[in-house]
Amino acid sequence: MTTATHPLDPPADPFEVATRAAEDIARLTGVDRHDIAVTLGSGWGRAAELLGETTATIPATEVTGFSSPALAGHVGTLRSVRTPGGSRVLVIGARTHYYEGHGVRRVVHSVRTAAATGAKTMVLTNGAGGVKESWSPGQPVLISDHINLTADSPLEGATFVDLTDLYSPRLRALARGVDASLDEGVYCQFRGPHYETPAEVQMAKAIGGHICGMSTALEAIAAREAGMEVLGFSLITNLAAGISPEPLSHAEVIEAGRAAEGRISQLLADVIGRI
Ligand code: 8IG
């Protein structure tokens, strides 16, 4: 019997794999270096069209480390977009979630690859549950900080990375310059894929959390390690369990994302245009 292997499995060096992935992207897009990278989460999918001209779209399966020989199926696309201002944006529509269970190296590979393409800014977006009663489904908010509840880290060995101001105050101010009504909150990354119990949401609230999600925090840590400036947005697609009397439904989440998509995609494009 043979065991399926993946390019990121030890003893591979994940940074060397990211460098190879960046070379694949340069070859397949014809763009040697990217300036900004953005990961599109639930509800944010239309932003790419508004950012500028898409000069290349490539299946993520063509890029080293994004595909698993053991896993058939769809892992999304990567796009190269040129903004009206001439910046090159790498749009990542292929997020690997921690709950998939393939380990944190695969979760942060897109971020390390983005850094290896030259990107100095990492914009992370997601759909998430809101803990603040004042928020409504369909509302975008800025991530001001996070609480990583996965008990895991993308850093290996004695890599002591400072996470003060991880979510760049400069970029949050720039985003507020585009939309002064943007609120912000602390993002709690749960493992998922189940949603929280109402008691867990109360815990998140008690420890200072405002947003419940299943991505982003581990990616932000990897982006900081790589020296990137991080901007994070959550689309509140639902109130977290127990905050509203209604139970959570995946259909509700999808619908809130769809309804907000045009507006938040424009917001994201405007913010990225100013970076
Ligand atoms: I969309 O309520 C979405 N993603 N953990 N909790 C968590 N993740 C989410 C939620 C939520 N909504």
PDB file of C-alpha atoms and ligand atoms in Angstrom:
ATOM      1  CA  MET A   1       0.000   0.000   0.000  1.00  0.00           C
ATOM      2  CA  THR A   2       1.187   3.494  -0.780  1.00  0.00           C
ATOM      3  CA  THR A   3       0.458   6.485   1.384  1.00  0.00           C
ATOM      4  CA  ALA A   4      -0.691   9.655  -0.357  1.00  0.00           C
ATOM      5  CA  THR A   5       1.755  12.474   0.132  1.00  0.00           C
ATOM      6  CA  HIS A   6       1.368  16.191  -0.294  1.00  0.00           C
ATOM      7  CA  PRO A   7       4.094  18.687  -1.279  1.00  0.00           C
ATOM      8  CA  LEU A   8       3.788  20.356   2.136  1.00  0.00           C
ATOM      9  CA  ASP A   9       4.140  17.191   4.200  1.00  0.00           C
ATOM     10  CA  PRO A  10       7.289  17.056   6.359  1.00  0.00           C
ATOM     11  CA  PRO A  11      10.190  16.991   5.784  1.00  0.00           C
ATOM     12  CA  ALA A  12       9.398  19.636   3.129  1.00  0.00           C
ATOM     13  CA  ASP A  13      10.243  23.221   4.062  1.00  0.00           C
ATOM     14  CA  PRO A  14       6.918  25.120   3.745  1.00  0.00           C
ATOM     15  CA  PHE A  15       8.712  28.338   2.701  1.00  0.00           C
ATOM     16  CA  GLU A  16      10.553  26.539  -0.076  1.00  0.00           C
ATOM     17  CA  VAL A  17       7.208  25.097  -1.273  1.00  0.00           C
ATOM     18  CA  ALA A  18       5.724  28.619  -1.164  1.00  0.00           C
ATOM     19  CA  THR A  19       8.629  29.898  -3.284  1.00  0.00           C
ATOM     20  CA  ARG A  20       7.905  27.196  -5.870  1.00  0.00           C
ATOM     21  CA  ALA A  21       4.196  28.115  -5.783  1.00  0.00           C
ATOM     22  CA  ALA A  22       5.087  31.770  -6.391  1.00  0.00           C
ATOM     23  CA  GLU A  23       7.214  30.721  -9.370  1.00  0.00           C
ATOM     24  CA  ASP A  24       4.223  28.778 -10.739  1.00  0.00           C
ATOM     25  CA  ILE A  25       2.056  31.890 -10.344  1.00  0.00           C
ATOM     26  CA  ALA A  26       4.610  34.100 -12.098  1.00  0.00           C
ATOM     27  CA  ARG A  27       4.845  31.643 -14.996  1.00  0.00           C
ATOM     28  CA  LEU A  28       1.084  31.036 -15.312  1.00  0.00           C
ATOM     29  CA  THR A  29       0.004  34.682 -14.934  1.00  0.00           C
ATOM     30  CA  GLY A  30       2.937  36.315 -16.703  1.00  0.00           C
ATOM     31  CA  VAL A  31       3.207  38.667 -13.703  1.00  0.00           C
ATOM     32  CA  ASP A  32       6.570  38.461 -11.947  1.00  0.00           C
ATOM     33  CA  ARG A  33       5.606  40.136  -8.708  1.00  0.00           C
ATOM     34  CA  HIS A  34       2.366  41.008  -6.949  1.00  0.00           C
ATOM     35  CA  ASP A  35       1.992  43.986  -4.586  1.00  0.00           C
ATOM     36  CA  ILE A  36      -1.125  43.061  -2.608  1.00  0.00           C
ATOM     37  CA  ALA A  37      -2.907  39.759  -1.951  1.00  0.00           C
ATOM     38  CA  VAL A  38      -6.532  39.308  -0.958  1.00  0.00           C
ATOM     39  CA  THR A  39      -8.274  36.152   0.192  1.00  0.00           C
ATOM     40  CA  LEU A  40     -11.979  36.178  -0.613  1.00  0.00           C
ATOM     41  CA  GLY A  41     -14.205  34.543   2.003  1.00  0.00           C
ATOM     42  CA  SER A  42     -17.943  33.855   1.991  1.00  0.00           C
ATOM     43  CA  GLY A  43     -19.824  36.801   0.549  1.00  0.00           C
ATOM     44  CA  TRP A  44     -16.754  38.615  -0.820  1.00  0.00           C
ATOM     45  CA  GLY A  45     -16.496  36.722  -4.109  1.00  0.00           C
ATOM     46  CA  ARG A  46     -17.404  39.499  -6.509  1.00  0.00           C
ATOM     47  CA  ALA A  47     -14.701  41.898  -5.372  1.00  0.00           C
ATOM     48  CA  ALA A  48     -12.242  40.628  -7.965  1.00  0.00           C
ATOM     49  CA  GLU A  49     -14.314  42.023 -10.849  1.00  0.00           C
ATOM     50  CA  LEU A  50     -14.430  45.457  -9.246  1.00  0.00           C
ATOM     51  CA  LEU A  51     -10.741  45.665  -8.399  1.00  0.00           C
ATOM     52  CA  GLY A  52      -9.588  46.214 -11.930  1.00  0.00           C
ATOM     53  CA  GLU A  53      -8.708  44.198 -14.983  1.00  0.00           C
ATOM     54  CA  THR A  54      -8.243  40.456 -14.442  1.00  0.00           C
ATOM     55  CA  THR A  55      -5.198  39.648 -16.555  1.00  0.00           C
ATOM     56  CA  ALA A  56      -5.062  35.931 -15.680  1.00  0.00           C
ATOM     57  CA  THR A  57      -7.204  33.323 -13.922  1.00  0.00           C
ATOM     58  CA  ILE A  58      -5.576  30.056 -12.966  1.00  0.00           C
ATOM     59  CA  PRO A  59      -6.969  26.960 -11.254  1.00  0.00           C
ATOM     60  CA  ALA A  60      -5.338  26.614  -7.856  1.00  0.00           C
ATOM     61  CA  THR A  61      -4.671  22.966  -8.690  1.00  0.00           C
ATOM     62  CA  GLU A  62      -1.954  24.174 -11.109  1.00  0.00           C
ATOM     63  CA  VAL A  63       0.013  25.784  -8.291  1.00  0.00           C
ATOM     64  CA  THR A  64       2.377  23.771  -6.114  1.00  0.00           C
ATOM     65  CA  GLY A  65       0.944  22.893  -2.730  1.00  0.00           C
ATOM     66  CA  PHE A  66      -2.602  24.047  -3.424  1.00  0.00           C
ATOM     67  CA  SER A  67      -3.779  20.638  -4.558  1.00  0.00           C
ATOM     68  CA  SER A  68      -3.627  17.325  -2.875  1.00  0.00           C
ATOM     69  CA  PRO A  69      -3.115  14.189  -4.965  1.00  0.00           C
ATOM     70  CA  ALA A  70      -5.285  12.432  -2.379  1.00  0.00           C
ATOM     71  CA  LEU A  71      -8.173  14.831  -2.850  1.00  0.00           C
ATOM     72  CA  ALA A  72     -10.128  15.203  -6.044  1.00  0.00           C
ATOM     73  CA  GLY A  73     -12.253  18.236  -6.537  1.00  0.00           C
ATOM     74  CA  HIS A  74     -12.460  21.882  -6.675  1.00  0.00           C
ATOM     75  CA  VAL A  75     -10.098  24.131  -4.772  1.00  0.00           C
ATOM     76  CA  GLY A  76     -10.914  27.385  -6.525  1.00  0.00           C
ATOM     77  CA  THR A  77      -8.937  29.856  -8.562  1.00  0.00           C
ATOM     78  CA  LEU A  78      -6.190  32.417  -8.251  1.00  0.00           C
ATOM     79  CA  ARG A  79      -6.429  35.612 -10.254  1.00  0.00           C
ATOM     80  CA  SER A  80      -4.027  38.348 -11.145  1.00  0.00           C
ATOM     81  CA  VAL A  81      -5.704  41.753 -11.298  1.00  0.00           C
ATOM     82  CA  ARG A  82      -4.248  45.099 -12.343  1.00  0.00           C
ATOM     83  CA  THR A  83      -5.855  48.014 -10.517  1.00  0.00           C
ATOM     84  CA  PRO A  84      -6.481  51.348 -12.272  1.00  0.00           C
ATOM     85  CA  GLY A  85      -3.543  52.669 -10.229  1.00  0.00           C
ATOM     86  CA  GLY A  86      -1.259  49.984 -11.661  1.00  0.00           C
ATOM     87  CA  SER A  87      -0.926  47.738  -8.587  1.00  0.00           C
ATOM     88  CA  ARG A  88      -0.863  44.001  -9.140  1.00  0.00           C
ATOM     89  CA  VAL A  89      -3.302  42.170  -6.871  1.00  0.00           C
ATOM     90  CA  LEU A  90      -3.254  38.419  -6.316  1.00  0.00           C
ATOM     91  CA  VAL A  91      -6.836  37.356  -5.618  1.00  0.00           C
ATOM     92  CA  ILE A  92      -7.026  34.077  -3.729  1.00  0.00           C
ATOM     93  CA  GLY A  93     -10.357  32.302  -4.113  1.00  0.00           C
ATOM     94  CA  ALA A  94      -9.037  29.044  -2.723  1.00  0.00           C
ATOM     95  CA  ARG A  95      -9.024  28.984   1.051  1.00  0.00           C
ATOM     96  CA  THR A  96      -8.151  25.810   2.938  1.00  0.00           C
ATOM     97  CA  HIS A  97      -9.922  25.691   6.283  1.00  0.00           C
ATOM     98  CA  TYR A  98      -8.415  24.331   9.460  1.00  0.00           C
ATOM     99  CA  TYR A  99     -11.486  22.132   9.994  1.00  0.00           C
ATOM    100  CA  GLU A 100     -10.616  20.186   6.836  1.00  0.00           C
ATOM    101  CA  GLY A 101      -8.067  18.480   9.023  1.00  0.00           C
ATOM    102  CA  HIS A 102      -5.055  18.611   6.683  1.00  0.00           C
ATOM    103  CA  GLY A 103      -2.943  20.564   9.134  1.00  0.00           C
ATOM    104  CA  VAL A 104      -2.020  24.181   9.517  1.00  0.00           C
ATOM    105  CA  ARG A 105       0.710  24.189   6.826  1.00  0.00           C
ATOM    106  CA  ARG A 106      -1.938  23.788   4.144  1.00  0.00           C
ATOM    107  CA  VAL A 107      -4.151  26.395   5.823  1.00  0.00           C
ATOM    108  CA  VAL A 108      -1.483  29.107   5.542  1.00  0.00           C
ATOM    109  CA  HIS A 109       0.161  28.030   2.283  1.00  0.00           C
ATOM    110  CA  SER A 110      -1.766  30.645   0.281  1.00  0.00           C
ATOM    111  CA  VAL A 111      -0.527  33.392   2.603  1.00  0.00           C
ATOM    112  CA  ARG A 112       3.095  32.234   2.427  1.00  0.00           C
ATOM    113  CA  THR A 113       2.774  31.971  -1.344  1.00  0.00           C
ATOM    114  CA  ALA A 114       1.365  35.501  -1.509  1.00  0.00           C
ATOM    115  CA  ALA A 115       4.376  36.744   0.460  1.00  0.00           C
ATOM    116  CA  ALA A 116       6.696  34.853  -1.889  1.00  0.00           C
ATOM    117  CA  THR A 117       5.098  36.601  -4.909  1.00  0.00           C
ATOM    118  CA  GLY A 118       6.262  39.868  -3.365  1.00  0.00           C
ATOM    119  CA  ALA A 119       2.999  40.984  -1.740  1.00  0.00           C
ATOM    120  CA  LYS A 120       3.587  43.338   1.162  1.00  0.00           C
ATOM    121  CA  THR A 121      -0.092  43.589   2.141  1.00  0.00           C
ATOM    122  CA  MET A 122      -2.390  40.689   2.987  1.00  0.00           C
ATOM    123  CA  VAL A 123      -6.111  41.408   2.981  1.00  0.00           C
ATOM    124  CA  LEU A 124      -8.088  38.616   4.664  1.00  0.00           C
ATOM    125  CA  THR A 125     -11.873  38.476   4.346  1.00  0.00           C
ATOM    126  CA  ASN A 126     -14.411  36.042   5.742  1.00  0.00           C
ATOM    127  CA  GLY A 127     -18.036  35.456   6.558  1.00  0.00           C
ATOM    128  CA  ALA A 128     -18.649  35.143  10.291  1.00  0.00           C
ATOM    129  CA  GLY A 129     -21.110  35.237  13.155  1.00  0.00           C
ATOM    130  CA  GLY A 130     -21.646  38.476  15.066  1.00  0.00           C
ATOM    131  CA  VAL A 131     -21.622  38.630  18.848  1.00  0.00           C
ATOM    132  CA  LYS A 132     -22.426  42.357  19.182  1.00  0.00           C
ATOM    133  CA  GLU A 133     -26.213  42.823  19.434  1.00  0.00           C
ATOM    134  CA  SER A 134     -25.947  46.078  17.492  1.00  0.00           C
ATOM    135  CA  TRP A 135     -24.788  44.265  14.339  1.00  0.00           C
ATOM    136  CA  SER A 136     -27.091  42.928  11.624  1.00  0.00           C
ATOM    137  CA  PRO A 137     -26.601  40.197   9.012  1.00  0.00           C
ATOM    138  CA  GLY A 138     -25.079  41.656   5.865  1.00  0.00           C
ATOM    139  CA  GLN A 139     -22.892  44.163   7.730  1.00  0.00           C
ATOM    140  CA  PRO A 140     -19.141  44.284   7.021  1.00  0.00           C
ATOM    141  CA  VAL A 141     -16.844  45.005   9.994  1.00  0.00           C
ATOM    142  CA  LEU A 142     -13.110  45.482  10.419  1.00  0.00           C
ATOM    143  CA  ILE A 143     -11.113  42.976  12.455  1.00  0.00           C
ATOM    144  CA  SER A 144      -9.235  44.853  15.185  1.00  0.00           C
ATOM    145  CA  ASP A 145      -7.539  41.861  16.843  1.00  0.00           C
ATOM    146  CA  HIS A 146      -8.088  38.143  17.276  1.00  0.00           C
ATOM    147  CA  ILE A 147      -8.323  35.337  19.807  1.00  0.00           C
ATOM    148  CA  ASN A 148      -7.012  32.084  18.382  1.00  0.00           C
ATOM    149  CA  LEU A 149      -9.089  29.276  19.919  1.00  0.00           C
ATOM    150  CA  THR A 150      -7.662  26.515  17.728  1.00  0.00           C
ATOM    151  CA  ALA A 151      -4.812  25.742  20.144  1.00  0.00           C
ATOM    152  CA  ASP A 152      -2.619  25.546  17.054  1.00  0.00           C
ATOM    153  CA  SER A 153      -0.115  27.793  15.281  1.00  0.00           C
ATOM    154  CA  PRO A 154       1.347  28.027  11.795  1.00  0.00           C
ATOM    155  CA  LEU A 155       4.728  28.727  13.364  1.00  0.00           C
ATOM    156  CA  GLU A 156       7.021  25.789  13.858  1.00  0.00           C
ATOM    157  CA  GLY A 157       9.766  25.570  16.443  1.00  0.00           C
ATOM    158  CA  ALA A 158      10.889  28.459  18.628  1.00  0.00           C
ATOM    159  CA  THR A 159       9.546  31.179  16.343  1.00  0.00           C
ATOM    160  CA  PHE A 160       8.484  33.937  18.732  1.00  0.00           C
ATOM    161  CA  VAL A 161       6.550  36.389  16.593  1.00  0.00           C
ATOM    162  CA  ASP A 162       5.102  39.590  18.085  1.00  0.00           C
ATOM    163  CA  LEU A 163       1.389  40.000  17.298  1.00  0.00           C
ATOM    164  CA  THR A 164       0.879  43.510  18.681  1.00  0.00           C
ATOM    165  CA  ASP A 165      -1.115  45.566  16.152  1.00  0.00           C
ATOM    166  CA  LEU A 166      -1.402  42.486  13.920  1.00  0.00           C
ATOM    167  CA  TYR A 167      -4.404  44.049  12.158  1.00  0.00           C
ATOM    168  CA  SER A 168      -2.746  47.215  10.919  1.00  0.00           C
ATOM    169  CA  PRO A 169      -4.123  50.407  12.538  1.00  0.00           C
ATOM    170  CA  ARG A 170      -2.905  52.277   9.445  1.00  0.00           C
ATOM    171  CA  LEU A 171      -4.947  50.108   7.071  1.00  0.00           C
ATOM    172  CA  ARG A 172      -7.996  50.166   9.373  1.00  0.00           C
ATOM    173  CA  ALA A 173      -7.872  53.975   9.307  1.00  0.00           C
ATOM    174  CA  LEU A 174      -7.534  53.863   5.530  1.00  0.00           C
ATOM    175  CA  ALA A 175     -10.637  51.615   5.345  1.00  0.00           C
ATOM    176  CA  ARG A 176     -12.568  54.055   7.536  1.00  0.00           C
ATOM    177  CA  GLY A 177     -11.585  56.766   5.103  1.00  0.00           C
ATOM    178  CA  VAL A 178     -13.589  54.832   2.494  1.00  0.00           C
ATOM    179  CA  ASP A 179     -16.529  54.034   4.806  1.00  0.00           C
ATOM    180  CA  ALA A 180     -16.659  55.992   8.051  1.00  0.00           C
ATOM    181  CA  SER A 181     -19.504  53.797   9.356  1.00  0.00           C
ATOM    182  CA  LEU A 182     -17.311  50.655   9.568  1.00  0.00           C
ATOM    183  CA  ASP A 183     -17.373  49.190  13.082  1.00  0.00           C
ATOM    184  CA  GLU A 184     -14.664  46.818  14.274  1.00  0.00           C
ATOM    185  CA  GLY A 185     -14.312  43.841  16.564  1.00  0.00           C
ATOM    186  CA  VAL A 186     -12.151  41.048  17.919  1.00  0.00           C
ATOM    187  CA  TYR A 187     -12.288  37.881  15.803  1.00  0.00           C
ATOM    188  CA  CYS A 188     -12.417  34.522  17.592  1.00  0.00           C
ATOM    189  CA  GLN A 189     -11.236  31.623  15.461  1.00  0.00           C
ATOM    190  CA  PHE A 190     -12.993  28.415  16.467  1.00  0.00           C
ATOM    191  CA  ARG A 191     -12.040  25.100  14.902  1.00  0.00           C
ATOM    192  CA  GLY A 192     -15.501  24.363  13.466  1.00  0.00           C
ATOM    193  CA  PRO A 193     -16.993  23.080  11.263  1.00  0.00           C
ATOM    194  CA  HIS A 194     -19.899  23.036  13.698  1.00  0.00           C
ATOM    195  CA  TYR A 195     -21.116  26.446  14.782  1.00  0.00           C
ATOM    196  CA  GLU A 196     -20.745  27.409  18.432  1.00  0.00           C
ATOM    197  CA  THR A 197     -23.180  26.548  21.166  1.00  0.00           C
ATOM    198  CA  PRO A 198     -24.854  29.564  22.777  1.00  0.00           C
ATOM    199  CA  ALA A 199     -22.626  28.920  25.837  1.00  0.00           C
ATOM    200  CA  GLU A 200     -19.503  29.102  23.667  1.00  0.00           C
ATOM    201  CA  VAL A 201     -20.715  32.362  22.169  1.00  0.00           C
ATOM    202  CA  GLN A 202     -21.165  33.724  25.702  1.00  0.00           C
ATOM    203  CA  MET A 203     -17.611  32.587  26.439  1.00  0.00           C
ATOM    204  CA  ALA A 204     -16.355  34.425  23.358  1.00  0.00           C
ATOM    205  CA  LYS A 205     -18.142  37.537  24.568  1.00  0.00           C
ATOM    206  CA  ALA A 206     -16.793  37.176  28.111  1.00  0.00           C
ATOM    207  CA  ILE A 207     -13.195  36.937  26.900  1.00  0.00           C
ATOM    208  CA  GLY A 208     -13.512  39.999  24.677  1.00  0.00           C
ATOM    209  CA  GLY A 209     -14.605  38.526  21.345  1.00  0.00           C
ATOM    210  CA  HIS A 210     -17.082  40.116  18.955  1.00  0.00           C
ATOM    211  CA  ILE A 211     -16.900  37.913  15.849  1.00  0.00           C
ATOM    212  CA  CYS A 212     -17.018  34.088  15.628  1.00  0.00           C
ATOM    213  CA  GLY A 213     -15.388  32.414  12.646  1.00  0.00           C
ATOM    214  CA  MET A 214     -13.412  29.444  11.392  1.00  0.00           C
ATOM    215  CA  SER A 215     -10.524  31.035   9.466  1.00  0.00           C
ATOM    216  CA  THR A 216      -8.323  34.148   9.321  1.00  0.00           C
ATOM    217  CA  ALA A 217      -6.489  34.111  12.679  1.00  0.00           C
ATOM    218  CA  LEU A 218      -4.009  31.387  11.686  1.00  0.00           C
ATOM    219  CA  GLU A 219      -3.578  33.054   8.292  1.00  0.00           C
ATOM    220  CA  ALA A 220      -2.943  36.448   9.899  1.00  0.00           C
ATOM    221  CA  ILE A 221      -0.236  34.957  12.126  1.00  0.00           C
ATOM    222  CA  ALA A 222       1.505  33.484   9.083  1.00  0.00           C
ATOM    223  CA  ALA A 223       1.212  36.810   7.255  1.00  0.00           C
ATOM    224  CA  ARG A 224       2.861  38.624  10.172  1.00  0.00           C
ATOM    225  CA  GLU A 225       5.620  36.022  10.311  1.00  0.00           C
ATOM    226  CA  ALA A 226       6.199  36.687   6.595  1.00  0.00           C
ATOM    227  CA  GLY A 227       6.488  40.413   7.299  1.00  0.00           C
ATOM    228  CA  MET A 228       3.244  41.459   5.616  1.00  0.00           C
ATOM    229  CA  GLU A 229       0.887  44.220   6.736  1.00  0.00           C
ATOM    230  CA  VAL A 230      -2.532  42.691   7.482  1.00  0.00           C
ATOM    231  CA  LEU A 231      -6.039  44.043   6.934  1.00  0.00           C
ATOM    232  CA  GLY A 232      -9.016  41.904   7.992  1.00  0.00           C
ATOM    233  CA  PHE A 233     -12.710  42.205   7.175  1.00  0.00           C
ATOM    234  CA  SER A 234     -15.604  40.060   8.371  1.00  0.00           C
ATOM    235  CA  LEU A 235     -18.986  40.025   6.747  1.00  0.00           C
ATOM    236  CA  ILE A 236     -21.450  39.388   9.566  1.00  0.00           C
ATOM    237  CA  THR A 237     -23.683  36.880   7.806  1.00  0.00           C
ATOM    238  CA  ASN A 238     -25.535  35.788  10.931  1.00  0.00           C
ATOM    239  CA  LEU A 239     -25.778  36.648  14.581  1.00  0.00           C
ATOM    240  CA  ALA A 240     -23.801  34.016  16.509  1.00  0.00           C
ATOM    241  CA  ALA A 241     -25.770  31.232  18.192  1.00  0.00           C
ATOM    242  CA  GLY A 242     -28.047  32.428  20.982  1.00  0.00           C
ATOM    243  CA  ILE A 243     -27.530  36.142  20.213  1.00  0.00           C
ATOM    244  CA  SER A 244     -30.714  36.117  18.155  1.00  0.00           C
ATOM    245  CA  PRO A 245     -33.613  33.770  19.030  1.00  0.00           C
ATOM    246  CA  GLU A 246     -33.386  32.116  15.588  1.00  0.00           C
ATOM    247  CA  PRO A 247     -31.261  28.972  15.100  1.00  0.00           C
ATOM    248  CA  LEU A 248     -28.378  29.253  12.618  1.00  0.00           C
ATOM    249  CA  SER A 249     -28.910  27.984   9.123  1.00  0.00           C
ATOM    250  CA  HIS A 250     -26.368  27.610   6.369  1.00  0.00           C
ATOM    251  CA  ALA A 251     -29.030  28.879   3.941  1.00  0.00           C
ATOM    252  CA  GLU A 252     -29.318  32.107   5.953  1.00  0.00           C
ATOM    253  CA  VAL A 253     -25.560  32.530   5.824  1.00  0.00           C
ATOM    254  CA  ILE A 254     -25.480  32.051   2.042  1.00  0.00           C
ATOM    255  CA  GLU A 255     -28.412  34.421   1.518  1.00  0.00           C
ATOM    256  CA  ALA A 256     -26.923  37.205   3.689  1.00  0.00           C
ATOM    257  CA  GLY A 257     -23.676  36.877   1.765  1.00  0.00           C
ATOM    258  CA  ARG A 258     -25.452  37.087  -1.557  1.00  0.00           C
ATOM    259  CA  ALA A 259     -27.485  40.119  -0.515  1.00  0.00           C
ATOM    260  CA  ALA A 260     -24.424  42.034   0.706  1.00  0.00           C
ATOM    261  CA  GLU A 261     -22.020  40.922  -2.016  1.00  0.00           C
ATOM    262  CA  GLY A 262     -22.275  43.924  -4.323  1.00  0.00           C
ATOM    263  CA  ARG A 263     -21.846  46.511  -1.608  1.00  0.00           C
ATOM    264  CA  ILE A 264     -19.006  44.850   0.277  1.00  0.00           C
ATOM    265  CA  SER A 265     -17.168  43.980  -2.909  1.00  0.00           C
ATOM    266  CA  GLN A 266     -17.227  47.663  -3.871  1.00  0.00           C
ATOM    267  CA  LEU A 267     -15.988  48.579  -0.382  1.00  0.00           C
ATOM    268  CA  LEU A 268     -13.119  46.120  -0.682  1.00  0.00           C
ATOM    269  CA  ALA A 269     -12.204  47.325  -4.169  1.00  0.00           C
ATOM    270  CA  ASP A 270     -12.206  50.956  -2.992  1.00  0.00           C
ATOM    271  CA  VAL A 271     -10.030  50.140   0.023  1.00  0.00           C
ATOM    272  CA  ILE A 272      -7.544  48.097  -2.021  1.00  0.00           C
ATOM    273  CA  GLY A 273      -7.443  50.885  -4.601  1.00  0.00           C
ATOM    274  CA  ARG A 274      -6.130  53.210  -1.896  1.00  0.00           C
ATOM    275  CA  ILE A 275      -3.468  50.889  -0.462  1.00  0.00           C
TER     276      ILE A 275
HETATM  277  I1  8IG B   1     -20.582  32.514   7.698  1.00  0.00           I
HETATM  278  O1  8IG B   1     -21.630  31.921  13.523  1.00  0.00           O
HETATM  279  C1  8IG B   1     -20.177  31.956   9.571  1.00  0.00           C
HETATM  280  N1  8IG B   1     -19.029  31.390   9.877  1.00  0.00           N
HETATM  281  N2  8IG B   1     -17.542  29.947  14.035  1.00  0.00           N
HETATM  282  N3  8IG B   1     -19.615  30.949  13.791  1.00  0.00           N
HETATM  283  C2  8IG B   1     -18.451  30.500  13.255  1.00  0.00           C
HETATM  284  N4  8IG B   1     -18.157  30.602  11.966  1.00  0.00           N
HETATM  285  C3  8IG B   1     -19.075  31.168  11.178  1.00  0.00           C
HETATM  286  C4  8IG B   1     -20.295  31.643  11.661  1.00  0.00           C
HETATM  287  C5  8IG B   1     -20.576  31.528  13.039  1.00  0.00           C
HETATM  288  N5  8IG B   1     -20.981  32.135  10.620  1.00  0.00           N
END
